[in-house]
CSV table of C-alpha atoms in Angstrom, one decimal:
chain,number,residue,atom,x,y,z
A,1,MET,CA,-109.9,-42.7,68.4
A,2,LYS,CA,-107.7,-45.3,69.9
A,3,ARG,CA,-104.7,-44.0,72.0
A,4,SER,CA,-101.4,-45.6,72.0
A,5,PRO,CA,-100.1,-47.2,75.2
A,6,ARG,CA,-97.6,-44.4,75.6
A,7,GLU,CA,-100.4,-41.7,75.4
A,8,THR,CA,-102.6,-43.7,77.8
A,9,GLY,CA,-99.7,-43.9,80.4
A,10,HIS,CA,-99.0,-40.2,80.1
A,11,ILE,CA,-102.7,-39.3,80.7
A,12,GLN,CA,-102.9,-41.7,83.7
A,13,GLY,CA,-99.7,-40.1,85.2
A,14,ARG,CA,-101.1,-36.7,84.8
A,15,ASP,CA,-104.4,-37.6,86.5
A,16,GLU,CA,-102.5,-39.2,89.4
A,17,ALA,CA,-100.4,-36.1,89.8
A,18,MET,CA,-103.5,-33.9,89.9
A,19,VAL,CA,-105.1,-36.1,92.5
A,20,ALA,CA,-101.9,-36.1,94.6
A,21,SER,CA,-101.7,-32.3,94.3
A,22,GLU,CA,-105.4,-31.9,95.4
A,23,GLN,CA,-104.8,-34.2,98.3
A,24,GLU,CA,-101.7,-32.2,99.3
A,25,VAL,CA,-103.7,-29.0,99.1
A,26,LEU,CA,-106.5,-30.5,101.3
A,27,ALA,CA,-103.9,-31.7,103.8
A,28,MET,CA,-102.4,-28.2,103.9
A,29,ASP,CA,-105.8,-26.7,104.4
A,30,ALA,CA,-106.5,-29.1,107.3
A,31,ARG,CA,-103.2,-28.3,108.9
A,32,GLU,CA,-103.8,-24.6,108.6
A,33,GLU,CA,-107.3,-25.0,110.0
A,34,ARG,CA,-105.9,-27.0,113.0
A,35,SER,CA,-103.2,-24.4,113.5
A,36,VAL,CA,-105.6,-21.5,113.4
A,37,ARG,CA,-107.9,-23.4,115.8
A,38,GLY,CA,-105.0,-24.1,118.1
A,39,ARG,CA,-103.8,-20.5,118.0
A,40,GLY,CA,-107.4,-19.4,118.7
A,41,ARG,CA,-107.6,-21.8,121.7
A,42,LEU,CA,-104.2,-20.6,123.0
A,43,THR,CA,-105.2,-17.0,122.5
A,44,ALA,CA,-108.5,-17.6,124.4
A,45,ILE,CA,-106.6,-19.2,127.3
A,46,LEU,CA,-104.1,-16.3,127.4
A,47,GLU,CA,-106.9,-13.7,127.3
A,48,ALA,CA,-108.8,-15.5,130.1
A,49,ARG,CA,-105.6,-15.6,132.2
A,50,LEU,CA,-104.9,-12.0,131.6
A,51,ARG,CA,-108.5,-11.0,132.4
A,52,ARG,CA,-108.1,-12.9,135.7
A,53,GLU,CA,-104.8,-11.2,136.5
A,54,TYR,CA,-106.0,-7.7,135.6
A,55,LEU,CA,-109.4,-8.1,137.2
A,56,PRO,CA,-108.5,-6.7,140.6
A,57,VAL,CA,-106.7,-3.8,139.1
A,58,LEU,CA,-109.6,-3.0,136.8
A,59,VAL,CA,-112.0,-3.2,139.7
A,60,THR,CA,-109.9,-0.8,141.7
A,61,LEU,CA,-109.8,1.6,138.7
A,62,ALA,CA,-113.5,1.4,138.3
A,63,LEU,CA,-114.1,2.1,142.0
A,64,PHE,CA,-111.8,5.1,141.8
A,65,VAL,CA,-113.6,6.5,138.8
A,66,VAL,CA,-117.0,5.9,140.4
A,67,LEU,CA,-116.0,7.4,143.7
A,68,PHE,CA,-114.4,10.4,142.1
A,69,GLY,CA,-117.4,10.9,139.8
A,70,THR,CA,-119.8,10.6,142.7
A,71,GLY,CA,-117.8,13.1,144.8
A,72,SER,CA,-117.7,15.5,141.9
A,73,ALA,CA,-121.5,15.3,141.4
A,74,ILE,CA,-122.2,16.0,145.1
A,75,TYR,CA,-119.4,18.5,145.6
A,76,PRO,CA,-118.4,20.4,142.5
A,77,ALA,CA,-115.1,21.4,144.0
A,78,PHE,CA,-114.2,17.8,144.5
A,79,GLY,CA,-113.9,17.3,140.7
A,80,SER,CA,-111.2,19.9,140.2
A,81,GLY,CA,-107.7,18.9,138.9
A,82,GLN,CA,-106.1,20.3,142.1
A,83,VAL,CA,-107.9,17.7,144.2
A,84,ILE,CA,-106.3,14.9,142.1
A,85,ILE,CA,-102.9,16.6,142.5
A,86,ASP,CA,-103.5,16.9,146.2
A,87,LEU,CA,-104.0,13.2,146.4
A,88,PHE,CA,-100.4,12.8,145.3
A,89,ILE,CA,-99.2,15.6,147.6
A,90,ASP,CA,-101.0,14.2,150.7
A,91,ASN,CA,-100.2,10.6,150.0
A,92,GLY,CA,-96.8,10.7,148.5
A,93,PHE,CA,-95.1,9.1,151.5
A,94,LEU,CA,-97.7,6.3,151.6
A,95,LEU,CA,-97.2,5.6,147.9
A,96,VAL,CA,-93.5,5.2,148.4
A,97,ALA,CA,-94.0,2.9,151.4
A,98,ALA,CA,-96.6,0.9,149.5
A,99,ILE,CA,-94.3,0.5,146.6
A,100,GLY,CA,-91.7,-1.1,148.9
A,101,MET,CA,-94.4,-3.3,150.4
A,102,THR,CA,-95.4,-4.4,146.9
A,103,PHE,CA,-92.0,-6.0,146.4
A,104,VAL,CA,-92.3,-7.9,149.6
A,105,LEU,CA,-95.8,-9.1,149.0
A,106,LEU,CA,-95.0,-10.3,145.5
A,107,THR,CA,-92.5,-12.7,147.1
A,108,GLY,CA,-95.2,-14.0,149.4
A,109,GLY,CA,-93.8,-12.3,152.4
A,110,ILE,CA,-94.9,-9.3,154.5
A,111,ASP,CA,-93.2,-6.4,156.2
A,112,LEU,CA,-94.7,-5.1,159.5
A,113,SER,CA,-91.8,-2.8,160.2
A,114,VAL,CA,-92.8,-0.2,157.6
A,115,GLY,CA,-94.6,2.2,160.0
A,116,ALA,CA,-91.8,2.0,162.6
A,117,VAL,CA,-89.1,2.5,160.0
A,118,ILE,CA,-90.9,5.6,158.7
A,119,ALA,CA,-91.0,7.0,162.2
A,120,LEU,CA,-87.4,6.2,162.8
A,121,SER,CA,-86.4,7.8,159.5
A,122,ALA,CA,-88.4,11.0,160.4
A,123,MET,CA,-86.7,11.1,163.8
A,124,LEU,CA,-83.2,10.6,162.3
A,125,SER,CA,-84.0,13.3,159.7
A,126,ALA,CA,-85.1,15.8,162.3
A,127,SER,CA,-82.1,15.1,164.6
A,128,LEU,CA,-79.4,15.0,161.9
A,129,VAL,CA,-80.4,17.6,159.3
A,130,GLU,CA,-79.3,20.5,161.6
A,131,HIS,CA,-75.8,19.0,161.9
A,132,VAL,CA,-75.0,17.2,158.6
A,133,GLY,CA,-77.4,18.9,156.2
A,134,LEU,CA,-77.7,17.1,152.8
A,135,ALA,CA,-75.7,14.1,154.1
A,136,THR,CA,-78.9,13.2,156.1
A,137,ILE,CA,-80.4,11.7,153.0
A,138,PRO,CA,-77.9,8.9,152.3
A,139,ILE,CA,-77.5,8.2,156.1
A,140,VAL,CA,-81.2,7.7,156.5
A,141,LEU,CA,-81.5,5.6,153.4
A,142,ALA,CA,-78.6,3.4,154.5
A,143,VAL,CA,-80.3,2.8,157.9
A,144,GLY,CA,-83.5,1.7,156.2
A,145,ALA,CA,-81.7,-0.5,153.8
A,146,THR,CA,-79.7,-2.1,156.6
A,147,LEU,CA,-82.8,-2.9,158.6
A,148,GLY,CA,-84.4,-4.4,155.5
A,149,PHE,CA,-81.3,-6.5,154.9
A,150,LEU,CA,-81.2,-7.8,158.4
A,151,MET,CA,-84.8,-8.8,158.3
A,152,GLY,CA,-84.5,-10.4,154.9
A,153,TYR,CA,-81.4,-12.3,156.0
A,154,VAL,CA,-83.0,-13.7,159.1
A,155,ILE,CA,-86.2,-14.7,157.1
A,156,HIS,CA,-84.3,-16.6,154.4
A,157,HIS,CA,-81.3,-18.1,156.1
A,158,PHE,CA,-82.9,-18.9,159.5
A,159,GLU,CA,-86.3,-19.8,157.8
A,160,ILE,CA,-88.2,-17.5,160.2
A,161,GLN,CA,-91.7,-16.5,159.3
A,162,PRO,CA,-91.7,-13.0,157.8
A,163,PHE,CA,-94.5,-12.0,160.2
A,164,ILE,CA,-92.3,-12.7,163.2
A,165,ALA,CA,-89.0,-11.3,161.8
A,166,THR,CA,-90.6,-8.0,160.7
A,167,LEU,CA,-92.5,-7.8,163.9
A,168,ALA,CA,-89.2,-7.8,165.7
A,169,GLY,CA,-87.9,-5.2,163.3
A,170,MET,CA,-91.0,-3.1,164.0
A,171,PHE,CA,-90.3,-3.1,167.8
A,172,LEU,CA,-86.6,-2.5,167.2
A,173,ALA,CA,-87.2,0.6,165.0
A,174,ARG,CA,-89.9,2.0,167.2
A,175,GLY,CA,-87.7,1.6,170.3
A,176,LEU,CA,-84.8,3.3,168.5
A,177,CYS,CA,-87.1,6.3,167.9
A,178,PHE,CA,-87.3,6.9,171.7
A,179,VAL,CA,-83.6,6.3,172.1
A,180,ILE,CA,-83.0,9.3,169.9
A,181,SER,CA,-85.6,11.4,171.8
A,182,ILE,CA,-88.7,11.0,173.8
A,183,ASP,CA,-89.9,14.4,172.7
A,184,GLN,CA,-91.0,15.7,169.4
A,185,ILE,CA,-88.2,17.2,167.3
A,186,SER,CA,-89.2,20.2,165.1
A,187,ILE,CA,-87.6,20.6,161.7
A,188,LYS,CA,-86.6,24.1,160.5
A,189,HIS,CA,-83.7,23.3,158.1
A,190,PRO,CA,-84.5,24.5,154.5
A,191,LEU,CA,-83.7,21.0,153.2
A,192,PHE,CA,-87.0,19.8,154.8
A,193,ALA,CA,-88.8,22.9,155.7
A,194,GLU,CA,-88.6,25.0,152.5
A,195,TRP,CA,-87.8,23.4,149.1
A,196,PRO,CA,-90.3,20.5,149.5
A,197,HIS,CA,-93.1,23.0,150.0
A,198,ILE,CA,-92.3,25.3,147.1
A,199,PRO,CA,-95.4,25.3,144.8
A,200,ILE,CA,-94.7,24.6,141.1
A,201,GLN,CA,-97.3,26.3,139.1
A,202,LEU,CA,-99.3,24.4,136.5
A,203,PRO,CA,-101.8,25.6,133.9
A,204,GLY,CA,-105.3,26.2,135.2
A,205,ASP,CA,-104.3,27.8,138.6
A,206,MET,CA,-103.0,24.4,139.8
A,207,PHE,CA,-99.8,23.7,141.5
A,208,VAL,CA,-97.7,20.6,142.5
A,209,LYS,CA,-94.9,20.2,145.1
A,210,PRO,CA,-91.5,18.7,144.5
A,211,THR,CA,-92.2,15.7,146.8
A,212,VAL,CA,-94.7,14.5,144.2
A,213,PHE,CA,-91.9,14.1,141.6
A,214,VAL,CA,-89.9,12.1,144.1
A,215,ALA,CA,-92.8,9.7,144.6
A,216,LEU,CA,-93.4,9.4,140.9
A,217,ALA,CA,-89.7,8.8,140.2
A,218,VAL,CA,-89.8,5.9,142.7
A,219,LEU,CA,-92.9,4.6,141.0
A,220,GLY,CA,-91.3,4.7,137.6
A,221,LEU,CA,-88.1,3.0,138.9
A,222,ALA,CA,-90.1,0.3,140.6
A,223,PHE,CA,-92.2,-0.4,137.5
A,224,TRP,CA,-89.0,-0.7,135.4
A,225,THR,CA,-87.3,-3.0,138.0
A,226,LEU,CA,-90.3,-5.4,138.3
A,227,HIS,CA,-91.0,-5.7,134.6
A,228,TYR,CA,-87.7,-5.2,132.8
A,229,THR,CA,-85.0,-6.6,135.0
A,230,ARG,CA,-83.8,-10.1,136.1
A,231,PHE,CA,-84.3,-9.1,139.7
A,232,GLY,CA,-88.0,-8.2,139.0
A,233,ARG,CA,-88.6,-11.5,137.2
A,234,GLY,CA,-87.0,-13.3,140.1
A,235,ILE,CA,-89.5,-11.5,142.5
A,236,TYR,CA,-92.4,-12.8,140.6
A,237,ALA,CA,-90.9,-16.3,140.3
A,238,ILE,CA,-90.3,-16.6,144.0
A,239,GLY,CA,-93.8,-15.5,144.8
A,240,GLY,CA,-95.2,-18.0,142.3
A,241,ASN,CA,-93.2,-21.0,143.6
A,242,GLU,CA,-90.0,-20.6,145.5
A,243,GLN,CA,-88.9,-24.2,145.1
A,244,SER,CA,-89.4,-24.0,141.3
A,245,ALA,CA,-87.4,-20.8,141.2
A,246,LEU,CA,-84.6,-22.5,143.1
A,247,LEU,CA,-84.6,-25.5,140.7
A,248,MET,CA,-84.5,-23.1,137.8
A,249,GLY,CA,-81.2,-21.7,139.2
A,250,LEU,CA,-82.6,-18.3,140.1
A,251,PRO,CA,-80.7,-16.5,142.9
A,252,VAL,CA,-83.5,-17.0,145.5
A,253,ALA,CA,-81.6,-15.8,148.5
A,254,ARG,CA,-80.3,-12.6,146.9
A,255,THR,CA,-83.7,-11.8,145.4
A,256,LYS,CA,-85.7,-12.4,148.6
A,257,ILE,CA,-83.3,-10.4,150.8
A,258,GLY,CA,-83.2,-7.7,148.1
A,259,ALA,CA,-87.0,-7.4,148.3
A,260,TYR,CA,-86.8,-6.5,152.0
A,261,VAL,CA,-83.9,-4.1,151.3
A,262,VAL,CA,-86.1,-2.4,148.8
A,263,SER,CA,-88.9,-2.2,151.3
A,264,GLY,CA,-86.6,-0.8,154.0
A,265,THR,CA,-85.2,1.8,151.6
A,266,CYS,CA,-88.6,2.8,150.5
A,267,SER,CA,-89.8,3.1,154.1
A,268,ALA,CA,-86.7,5.3,154.9
A,269,LEU,CA,-87.5,7.5,151.9
A,270,ALA,CA,-91.2,7.6,152.9
A,271,GLY,CA,-90.1,8.7,156.4
A,272,MET,CA,-88.1,11.6,155.0
A,273,LEU,CA,-91.2,12.6,152.9
A,274,PHE,CA,-93.3,12.3,156.0
A,275,ALA,CA,-90.9,14.5,157.9
A,276,THR,CA,-91.2,17.2,155.2
A,277,TYR,CA,-95.0,16.8,155.4
A,278,THR,CA,-95.3,17.2,159.2
A,279,LEU,CA,-92.0,19.2,159.7
A,280,SER,CA,-91.3,17.1,162.8
A,281,GLY,CA,-90.2,13.8,164.0
A,282,THR,CA,-91.6,11.8,166.9
A,283,GLY,CA,-91.6,8.2,168.0
A,284,VAL,CA,-95.4,8.0,167.7
A,285,HIS,CA,-95.5,8.9,164.1
A,286,ALA,CA,-96.9,6.5,161.5
A,287,VAL,CA,-98.4,4.0,163.9
A,288,GLY,CA,-100.3,1.5,161.8
A,289,MET,CA,-99.1,2.9,158.5
A,290,GLU,CA,-97.8,-0.5,157.5
A,291,LEU,CA,-101.4,-1.7,157.6
A,292,ASP,CA,-102.4,1.2,155.3
A,293,ALA,CA,-99.6,0.2,152.9
A,294,ILE,CA,-100.7,-3.4,152.9
A,295,ALA,CA,-104.3,-2.3,152.3
A,296,ALA,CA,-103.3,-0.1,149.4
A,297,VAL,CA,-101.2,-2.9,147.8
A,298,VAL,CA,-103.9,-5.6,148.2
A,299,ILE,CA,-106.7,-3.3,147.0
A,300,GLY,CA,-104.4,-2.5,144.0
A,301,GLY,CA,-104.5,-6.1,143.0
A,302,THR,CA,-101.4,-7.8,144.5
A,303,LEU,CA,-102.1,-11.3,145.8
A,304,LEU,CA,-101.2,-11.8,149.4
A,305,THR,CA,-99.8,-15.2,148.4
A,306,GLY,CA,-97.4,-13.6,146.1
A,307,GLY,CA,-96.5,-14.0,142.4
A,308,SER,CA,-99.1,-11.7,140.9
A,309,GLY,CA,-99.5,-8.0,141.1
A,310,TYR,CA,-98.6,-4.7,139.6
A,311,VAL,CA,-97.0,-1.6,141.0
A,312,LEU,CA,-99.4,0.6,139.0
A,313,GLY,CA,-102.2,-1.2,140.8
A,314,THR,CA,-100.6,-0.1,144.1
A,315,LEU,CA,-100.8,3.5,142.8
A,316,LEU,CA,-104.5,3.0,142.2
A,317,GLY,CA,-104.9,1.6,145.6
A,318,VAL,CA,-103.3,4.6,147.2
A,319,LEU,CA,-105.4,7.0,145.1
A,320,LEU,CA,-108.5,5.1,146.1
A,321,LEU,CA,-107.8,5.3,149.8
A,322,GLY,CA,-106.8,9.0,149.4
A,323,SER,CA,-110.1,9.7,147.6
A,324,ILE,CA,-112.1,8.1,150.4
A,325,GLN,CA,-110.3,10.3,152.9
A,326,THR,CA,-110.8,13.4,150.8
A,327,LEU,CA,-114.5,12.7,150.2
A,328,ILE,CA,-115.1,12.2,154.0
A,329,ARG,CA,-113.3,15.5,154.6
A,330,PHE,CA,-115.5,17.2,152.1
A,331,GLU,CA,-118.6,15.7,153.7
A,332,GLY,CA,-117.6,17.3,157.0
A,333,THR,CA,-120.0,15.5,159.4
A,334,LEU,CA,-118.5,11.9,159.4
A,335,SER,CA,-115.8,10.8,161.8
A,336,SER,CA,-112.4,10.1,160.5
A,337,TRP,CA,-112.9,6.5,161.7
A,338,TRP,CA,-115.1,6.0,158.6
A,339,ILE,CA,-111.9,6.0,156.6
A,340,LYS,CA,-110.9,2.8,158.5
A,341,ILE,CA,-114.3,1.3,158.2
A,342,VAL,CA,-114.5,1.8,154.4
A,343,THR,CA,-110.9,0.6,154.0
A,344,GLY,CA,-111.7,-2.5,156.0
A,345,ALA,CA,-114.7,-3.3,153.9
A,346,LEU,CA,-112.8,-2.8,150.6
A,347,LEU,CA,-110.0,-5.0,151.9
A,348,PHE,CA,-112.4,-7.7,152.7
A,349,VAL,CA,-114.0,-7.6,149.2
A,350,PHE,CA,-110.6,-7.7,147.5
A,351,ILE,CA,-109.4,-10.6,149.6
A,352,VAL,CA,-112.5,-12.6,148.6
A,353,LEU,CA,-111.9,-11.6,145.0
A,354,GLN,CA,-108.3,-12.8,145.2
A,355,ARG,CA,-109.5,-16.1,146.7
A,356,ALA,CA,-111.9,-16.6,143.8
A,357,ILE,CA,-109.1,-15.8,141.3
A,358,SER,CA,-106.7,-18.2,143.0
A,359,SER,CA,-109.4,-21.0,143.0
A,360,LYS,CA,-109.9,-20.6,139.3
A,361,ARG,CA,-106.1,-20.9,138.7
A,362,SER,CA,-105.8,-24.1,140.7
A,363,PRO,CA,-106.1,-27.4,138.7
A,364,ASP,CA,-109.0,-28.6,140.9
A,365,GLY,CA,-110.8,-25.3,140.3
């Protein structure tokens, strides 16, 4: 049957439309495939980066679980819930000090004055609490914050290396301890001698002390500050690349000084917790505790070069060090120096691990 020219044209137009539609569908499929492939590649990159960032924290968690499991297998009493709670009771002051150190290390700095500020705060608490009572707390915190501000100001505005500036702060704070008193000062005021030691009963014949809640409150506040505030984002940005942070318009000076103010304040609070733990103040307290704080932060996954780390990792670092100390105490025959030996070995391993992670991040790696 012969079609008219009009019918033929209509059929050809319909065929062309079908072909165009099929080509459009194929093009859309290709675009979707590329998009999915691109999203998959991006997801893979992000997952790999996250794995690298979380790796030290996960290693610390694994070590803590293995150590605690081994201790529980050897010594049944080691696996009790009270032992875990005791880790917080016995290391609450170290946790608070390490949290402050985390802020400083995240900026790429360091604070060697932590131990001396803890001793100074304990001495101030012991000498003031009998005269001014509750007012001791804000006074001691203000002293710690002031020392942190002075060190941060010198570091930023005079471009002094943090090692040197905080070393000067360490000698200053330690010397002030002996200006207050060359002898040990005992604490008998209820503010330090009674309420911090009141046991709060928990199910299963376990108990916790009020100082633990103070340390956990500081931990929660630090976590919120670092991850949900502009100040916290500035801390990470400065540690990643200070010049880039400056070019982006971030308040570098205020943020860097603020990190040392946080460290000084945390050290002062740690000093008060230490005073409640020892019920005394003396100029020789907390010698080398800044190194314990640095070790806990680094073992917890914070890079010494700054820009990467988590305050929850710091918690794991403190718990791991506390578990080593508790396990050696359970063993009974090993010297306390083994705590330092094991801590040094762990620190070495984590520094090597951090170096490997940093190498993978670099363009040449």
